[in-house]
Short mmCIF file of C-alpha atoms and ligand atoms in Angstrom, two decimals:
data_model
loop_
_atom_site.label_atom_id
_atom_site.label_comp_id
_atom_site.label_asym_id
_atom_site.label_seq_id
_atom_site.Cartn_x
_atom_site.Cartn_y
_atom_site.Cartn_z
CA UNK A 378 -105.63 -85.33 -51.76
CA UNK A 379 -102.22 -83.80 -51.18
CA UNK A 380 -102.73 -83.80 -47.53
CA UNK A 381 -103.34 -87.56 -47.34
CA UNK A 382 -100.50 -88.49 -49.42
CA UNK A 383 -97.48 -86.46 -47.42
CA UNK A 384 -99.53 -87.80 -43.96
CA UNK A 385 -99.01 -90.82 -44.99
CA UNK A 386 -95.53 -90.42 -45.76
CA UNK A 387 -94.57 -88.70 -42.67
CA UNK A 388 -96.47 -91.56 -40.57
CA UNK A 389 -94.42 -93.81 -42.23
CA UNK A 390 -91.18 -91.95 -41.54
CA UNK A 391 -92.18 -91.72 -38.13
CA UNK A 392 -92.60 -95.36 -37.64
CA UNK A 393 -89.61 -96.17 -39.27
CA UNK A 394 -87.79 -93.25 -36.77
CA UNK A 395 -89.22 -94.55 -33.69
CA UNK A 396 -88.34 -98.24 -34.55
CA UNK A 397 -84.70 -96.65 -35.47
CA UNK A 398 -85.06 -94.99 -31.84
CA UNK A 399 -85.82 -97.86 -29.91
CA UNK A 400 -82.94 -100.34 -31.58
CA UNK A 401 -80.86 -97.22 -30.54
CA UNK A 402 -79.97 -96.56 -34.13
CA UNK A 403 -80.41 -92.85 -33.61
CA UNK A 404 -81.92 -90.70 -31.25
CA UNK A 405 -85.32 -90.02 -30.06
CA UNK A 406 -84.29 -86.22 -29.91
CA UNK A 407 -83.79 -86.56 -33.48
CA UNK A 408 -87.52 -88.33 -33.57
CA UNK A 409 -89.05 -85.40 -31.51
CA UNK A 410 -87.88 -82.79 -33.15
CA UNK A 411 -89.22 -84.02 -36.77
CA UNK A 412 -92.33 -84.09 -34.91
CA UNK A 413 -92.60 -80.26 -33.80
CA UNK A 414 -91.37 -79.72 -37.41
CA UNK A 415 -94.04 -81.24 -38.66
CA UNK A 416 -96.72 -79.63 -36.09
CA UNK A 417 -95.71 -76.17 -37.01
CA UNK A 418 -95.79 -77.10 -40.64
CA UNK A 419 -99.49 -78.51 -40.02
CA UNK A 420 -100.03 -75.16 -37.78
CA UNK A 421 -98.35 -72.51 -41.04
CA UNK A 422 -100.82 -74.38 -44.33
CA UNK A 423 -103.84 -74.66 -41.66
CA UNK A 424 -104.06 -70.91 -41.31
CA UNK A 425 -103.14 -69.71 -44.68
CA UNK A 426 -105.07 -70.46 -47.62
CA UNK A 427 -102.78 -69.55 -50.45
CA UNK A 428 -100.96 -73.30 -49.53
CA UNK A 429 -103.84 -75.61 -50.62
CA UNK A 430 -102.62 -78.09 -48.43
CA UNK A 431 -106.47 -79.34 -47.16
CA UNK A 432 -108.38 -77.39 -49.05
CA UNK A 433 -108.22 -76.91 -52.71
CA UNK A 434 -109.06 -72.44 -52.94
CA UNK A 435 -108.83 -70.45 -55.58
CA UNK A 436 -106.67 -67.70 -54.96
CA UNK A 437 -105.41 -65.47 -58.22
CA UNK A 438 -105.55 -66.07 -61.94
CA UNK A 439 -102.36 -66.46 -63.31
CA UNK A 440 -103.02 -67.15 -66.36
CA UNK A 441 -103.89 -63.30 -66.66
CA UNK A 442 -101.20 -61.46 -68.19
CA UNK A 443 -103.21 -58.16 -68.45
CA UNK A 444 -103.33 -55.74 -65.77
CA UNK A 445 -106.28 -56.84 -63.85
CA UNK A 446 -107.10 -57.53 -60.52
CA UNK A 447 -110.00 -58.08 -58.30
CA UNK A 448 -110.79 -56.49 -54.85
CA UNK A 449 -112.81 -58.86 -52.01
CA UNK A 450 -114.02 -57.08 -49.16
CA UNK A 451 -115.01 -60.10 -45.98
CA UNK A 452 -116.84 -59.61 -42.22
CA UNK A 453 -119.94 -57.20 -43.71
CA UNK A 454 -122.80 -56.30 -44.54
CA UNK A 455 -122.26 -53.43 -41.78
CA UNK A 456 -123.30 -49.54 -42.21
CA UNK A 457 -119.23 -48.96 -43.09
CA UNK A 458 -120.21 -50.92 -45.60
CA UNK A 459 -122.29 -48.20 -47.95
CA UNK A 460 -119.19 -46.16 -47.43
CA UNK A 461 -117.29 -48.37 -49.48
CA UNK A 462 -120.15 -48.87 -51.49
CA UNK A 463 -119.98 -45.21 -52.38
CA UNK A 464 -116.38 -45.16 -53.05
CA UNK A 465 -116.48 -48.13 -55.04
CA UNK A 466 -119.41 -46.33 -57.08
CA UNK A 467 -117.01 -43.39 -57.76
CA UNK A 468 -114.25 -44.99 -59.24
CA UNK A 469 -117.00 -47.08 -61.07
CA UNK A 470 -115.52 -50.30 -59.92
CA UNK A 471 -117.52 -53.49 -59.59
CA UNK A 472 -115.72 -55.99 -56.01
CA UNK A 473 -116.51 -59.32 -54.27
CA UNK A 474 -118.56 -59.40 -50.52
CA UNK A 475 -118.11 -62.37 -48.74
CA UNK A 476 -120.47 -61.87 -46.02
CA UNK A 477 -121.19 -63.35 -42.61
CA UNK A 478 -124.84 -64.86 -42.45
CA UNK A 479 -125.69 -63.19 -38.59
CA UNK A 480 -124.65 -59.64 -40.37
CA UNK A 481 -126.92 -60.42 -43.45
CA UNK A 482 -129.74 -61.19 -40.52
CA UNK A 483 -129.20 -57.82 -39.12
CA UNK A 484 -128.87 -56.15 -42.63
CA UNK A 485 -130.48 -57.03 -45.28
CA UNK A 486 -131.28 -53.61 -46.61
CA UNK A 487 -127.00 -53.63 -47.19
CA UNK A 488 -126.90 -56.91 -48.56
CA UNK A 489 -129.36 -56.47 -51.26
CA UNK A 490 -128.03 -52.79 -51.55
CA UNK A 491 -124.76 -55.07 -52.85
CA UNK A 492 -126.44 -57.38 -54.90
CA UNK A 493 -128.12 -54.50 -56.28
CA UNK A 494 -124.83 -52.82 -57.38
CA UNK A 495 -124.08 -55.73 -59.57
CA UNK A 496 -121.03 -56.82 -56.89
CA UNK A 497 -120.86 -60.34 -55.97
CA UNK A 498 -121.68 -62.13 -52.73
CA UNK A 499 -120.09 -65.22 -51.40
CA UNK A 500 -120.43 -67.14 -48.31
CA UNK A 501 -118.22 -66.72 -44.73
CA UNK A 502 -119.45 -68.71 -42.78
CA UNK A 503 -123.32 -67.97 -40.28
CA UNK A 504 -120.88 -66.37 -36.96
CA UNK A 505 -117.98 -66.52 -38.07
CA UNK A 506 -116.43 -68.28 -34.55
CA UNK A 507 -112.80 -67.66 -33.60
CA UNK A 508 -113.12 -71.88 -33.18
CA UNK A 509 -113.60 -72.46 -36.73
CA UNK A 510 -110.92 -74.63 -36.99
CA UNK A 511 -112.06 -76.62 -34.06
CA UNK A 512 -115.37 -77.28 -35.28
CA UNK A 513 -117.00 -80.57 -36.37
CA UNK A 514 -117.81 -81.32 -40.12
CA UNK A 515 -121.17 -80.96 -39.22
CA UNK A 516 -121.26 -77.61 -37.58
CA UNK A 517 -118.98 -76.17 -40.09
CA UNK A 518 -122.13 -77.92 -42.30
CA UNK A 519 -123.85 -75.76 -40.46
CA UNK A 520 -122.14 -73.00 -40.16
CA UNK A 521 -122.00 -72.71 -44.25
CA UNK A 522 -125.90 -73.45 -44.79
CA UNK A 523 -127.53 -71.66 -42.43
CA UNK A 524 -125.30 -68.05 -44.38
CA UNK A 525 -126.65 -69.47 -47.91
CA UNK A 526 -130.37 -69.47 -46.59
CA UNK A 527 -130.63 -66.05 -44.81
CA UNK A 528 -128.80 -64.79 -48.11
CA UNK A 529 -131.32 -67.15 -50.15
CA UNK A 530 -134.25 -65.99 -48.13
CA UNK A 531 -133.27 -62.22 -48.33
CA UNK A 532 -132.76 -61.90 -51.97
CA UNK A 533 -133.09 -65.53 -54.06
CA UNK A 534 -129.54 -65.41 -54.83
CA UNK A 535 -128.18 -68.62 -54.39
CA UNK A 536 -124.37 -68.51 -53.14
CA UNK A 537 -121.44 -71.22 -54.47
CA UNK A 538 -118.58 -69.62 -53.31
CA UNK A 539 -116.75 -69.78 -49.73
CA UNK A 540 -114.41 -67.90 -48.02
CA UNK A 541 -112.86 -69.69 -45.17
CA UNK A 542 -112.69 -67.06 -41.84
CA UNK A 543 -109.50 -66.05 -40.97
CA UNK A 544 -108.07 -67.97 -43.76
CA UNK A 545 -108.08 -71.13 -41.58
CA UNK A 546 -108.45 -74.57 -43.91
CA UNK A 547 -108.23 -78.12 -42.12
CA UNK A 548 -109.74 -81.51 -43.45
CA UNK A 549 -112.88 -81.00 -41.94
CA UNK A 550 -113.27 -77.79 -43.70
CA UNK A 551 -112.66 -79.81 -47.12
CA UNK A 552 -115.19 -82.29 -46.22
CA UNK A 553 -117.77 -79.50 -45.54
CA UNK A 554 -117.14 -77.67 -48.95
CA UNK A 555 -117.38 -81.23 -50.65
CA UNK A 556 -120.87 -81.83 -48.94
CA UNK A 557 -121.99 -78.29 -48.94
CA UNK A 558 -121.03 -78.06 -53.50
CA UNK A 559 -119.01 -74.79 -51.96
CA UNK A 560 -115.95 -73.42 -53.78
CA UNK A 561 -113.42 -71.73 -51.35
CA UNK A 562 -111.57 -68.70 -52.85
CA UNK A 563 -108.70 -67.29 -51.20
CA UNK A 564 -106.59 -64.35 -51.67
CA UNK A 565 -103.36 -63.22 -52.81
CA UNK A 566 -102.78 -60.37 -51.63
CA UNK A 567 -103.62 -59.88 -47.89
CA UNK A 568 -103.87 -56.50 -46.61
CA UNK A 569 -104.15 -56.62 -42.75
CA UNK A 570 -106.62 -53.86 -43.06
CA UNK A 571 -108.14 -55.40 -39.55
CA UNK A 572 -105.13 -56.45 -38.19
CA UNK A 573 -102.21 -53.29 -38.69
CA UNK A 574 -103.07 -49.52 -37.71
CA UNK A 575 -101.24 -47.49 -40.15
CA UNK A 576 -103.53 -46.94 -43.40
CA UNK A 577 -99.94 -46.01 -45.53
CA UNK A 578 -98.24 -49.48 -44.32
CA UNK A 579 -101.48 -51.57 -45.51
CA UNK A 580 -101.76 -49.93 -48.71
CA UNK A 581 -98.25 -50.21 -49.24
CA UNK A 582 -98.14 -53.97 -48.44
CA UNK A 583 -101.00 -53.72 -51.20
CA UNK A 584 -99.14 -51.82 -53.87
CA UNK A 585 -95.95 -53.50 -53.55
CA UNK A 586 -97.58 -56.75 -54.38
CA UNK A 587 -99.51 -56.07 -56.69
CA UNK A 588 -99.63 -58.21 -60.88
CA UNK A 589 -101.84 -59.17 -63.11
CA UNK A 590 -104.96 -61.62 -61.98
CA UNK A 591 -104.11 -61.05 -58.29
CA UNK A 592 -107.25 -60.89 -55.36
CA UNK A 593 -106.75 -58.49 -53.04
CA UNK A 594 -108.52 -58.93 -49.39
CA UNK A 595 -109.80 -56.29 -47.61
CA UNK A 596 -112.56 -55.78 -44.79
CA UNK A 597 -115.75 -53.61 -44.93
CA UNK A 598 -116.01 -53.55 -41.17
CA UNK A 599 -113.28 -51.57 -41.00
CA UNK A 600 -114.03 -47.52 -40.86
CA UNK A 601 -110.28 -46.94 -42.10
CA UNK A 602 -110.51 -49.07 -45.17
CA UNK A 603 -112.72 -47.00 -47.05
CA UNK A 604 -109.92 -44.64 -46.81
CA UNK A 605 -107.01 -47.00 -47.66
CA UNK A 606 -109.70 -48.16 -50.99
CA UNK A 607 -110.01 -44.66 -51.90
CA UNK A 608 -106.19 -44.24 -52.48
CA UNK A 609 -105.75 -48.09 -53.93
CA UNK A 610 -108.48 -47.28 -56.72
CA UNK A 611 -106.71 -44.27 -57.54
CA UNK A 612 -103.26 -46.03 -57.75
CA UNK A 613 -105.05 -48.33 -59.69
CA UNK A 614 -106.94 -45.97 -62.24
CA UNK A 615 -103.19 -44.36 -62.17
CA UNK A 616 -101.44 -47.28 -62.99
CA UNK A 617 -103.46 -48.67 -65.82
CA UNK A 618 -104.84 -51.53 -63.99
CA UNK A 619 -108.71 -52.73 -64.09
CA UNK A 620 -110.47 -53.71 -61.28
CA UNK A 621 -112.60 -56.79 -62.33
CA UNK A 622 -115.35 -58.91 -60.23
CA UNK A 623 -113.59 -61.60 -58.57
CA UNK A 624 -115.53 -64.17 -60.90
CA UNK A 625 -115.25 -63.06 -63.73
CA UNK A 626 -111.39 -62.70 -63.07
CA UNK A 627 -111.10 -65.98 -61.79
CA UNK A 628 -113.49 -67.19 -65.04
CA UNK A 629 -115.86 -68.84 -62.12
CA UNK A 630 -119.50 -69.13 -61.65
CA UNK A 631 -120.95 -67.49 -58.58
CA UNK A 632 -124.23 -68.61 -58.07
CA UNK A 633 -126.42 -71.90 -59.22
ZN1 ZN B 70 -113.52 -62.88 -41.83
#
């Protein structure tokens, strides 16, 4: 693991620092600062996927040189989701769901609806807590199975693939994926959809990063996105790019 390696390299460092430190070699201010480096570098690759610092995710597929991308749509099944549904039905386009197992629970009418549609469904987590990066290995265990069964139980599908809430990846996360058979898939292009309140700023961010094999993140719980996915689908169609399933861009399986 990459993580494991540089930890043990910066222990080491450390060590040799404070020893340094004590003999009055150099500084401990010199010490202490290396050490809220480090911190906020553990705090920046903890919350953003795209690093694959703990967790190994996939996030694009370089390797494409056409114009294709894929779209991924997290936090449904809600009822703003058959509004995208429709308006990725228009434009003919076929997206990625990774859903949250409580929302599943309260619709499963939507959930199959997507299945039914011939989009894909992934895993994000059963409540998708704010403390996800707090949580044991064996609640995010939890966390992960308990969203596979209610989607198992409401339409057979198996799920293998994760996306990690609010992009937030720590070792215990890894362990869970490694015990759970998940694979976490990230993003590489992150809208802010939920997060920023002007629809031409997030589909500007979008357009102005987009290339070949990229994922593009989105939310379905969000009334204003069906809007913003509206205008990125016609870019899109205007533009000569394809929208492809996030699988089959990524050249992944699913489901088992
Ligand atoms: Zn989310």
């Amino acid at each position: 693991m990459q993580f494991k390696f540089i930890n043990t390299v910066i222990i080491l460092l450390l060590s040799v620092g404070l020893v340094l430190a004590f003999f009055s070699v150099t500084s401990f201010w010199y010490v202490l600062t290396f050490i809220v480096f480090y911190l906020l570098f553990l705090l920046i690759v903890s919350t953003n996927v795209r690093f694959n610092f703990f967790v190994n995710s996939i996030s694009e597929n370089q390797k494409i040189k056409q114009k294709k991308v894929a779209i991924s749509f997290d936090d449904g099944p809600v009822e703003n989701t058959l509004e995208i549904l429709k308006v990725l039905e228009k434009y003919k386009v076929k997206a990625g769901f990774f859903c949250i197992g409580k929302n599943i629970k309260d619709h499963p009418d939507i959930f199959k609806r997507i299945i039914e549609e011939n989009h894909l469904v992934g895993n994000h987590t059963y409540s998708h807590t704010r403390k996800m990066g707090a949580l044991s290995v064996s609640r995010i265990i939890c966390e992960i199975e308990m969203c596979n069964k209610i989607a198992e139980e409401t339409t057979g599908i198996k799920m293998e693939l994760f996306r990690p809430p609010f992009g937030v990846v720590n070792p215990k996360i890894q362990s869970a994926l490694q015990k759970t058979g998940m694979k976490s898939i990230g993003w590489s292009i992150r809208s802010f959809d939920a997060v920023l309140p002007s629809e031409t700023i997030i589909l500007n961010r979008v357009i102005k990063r987009l290339k070949p094999g990229a994922v593009i993140l989105l939310h379905d719980n969000n009334a204003k996105t069906v809007n913003i996915l509206e205008q990125l689908l016609l870019f899109l169609k205007n533009n000569q790019y394809e929208v492809v399933r996030p699988d089959k861009l990524l050249k992944i399986n699913a489901y088992s």
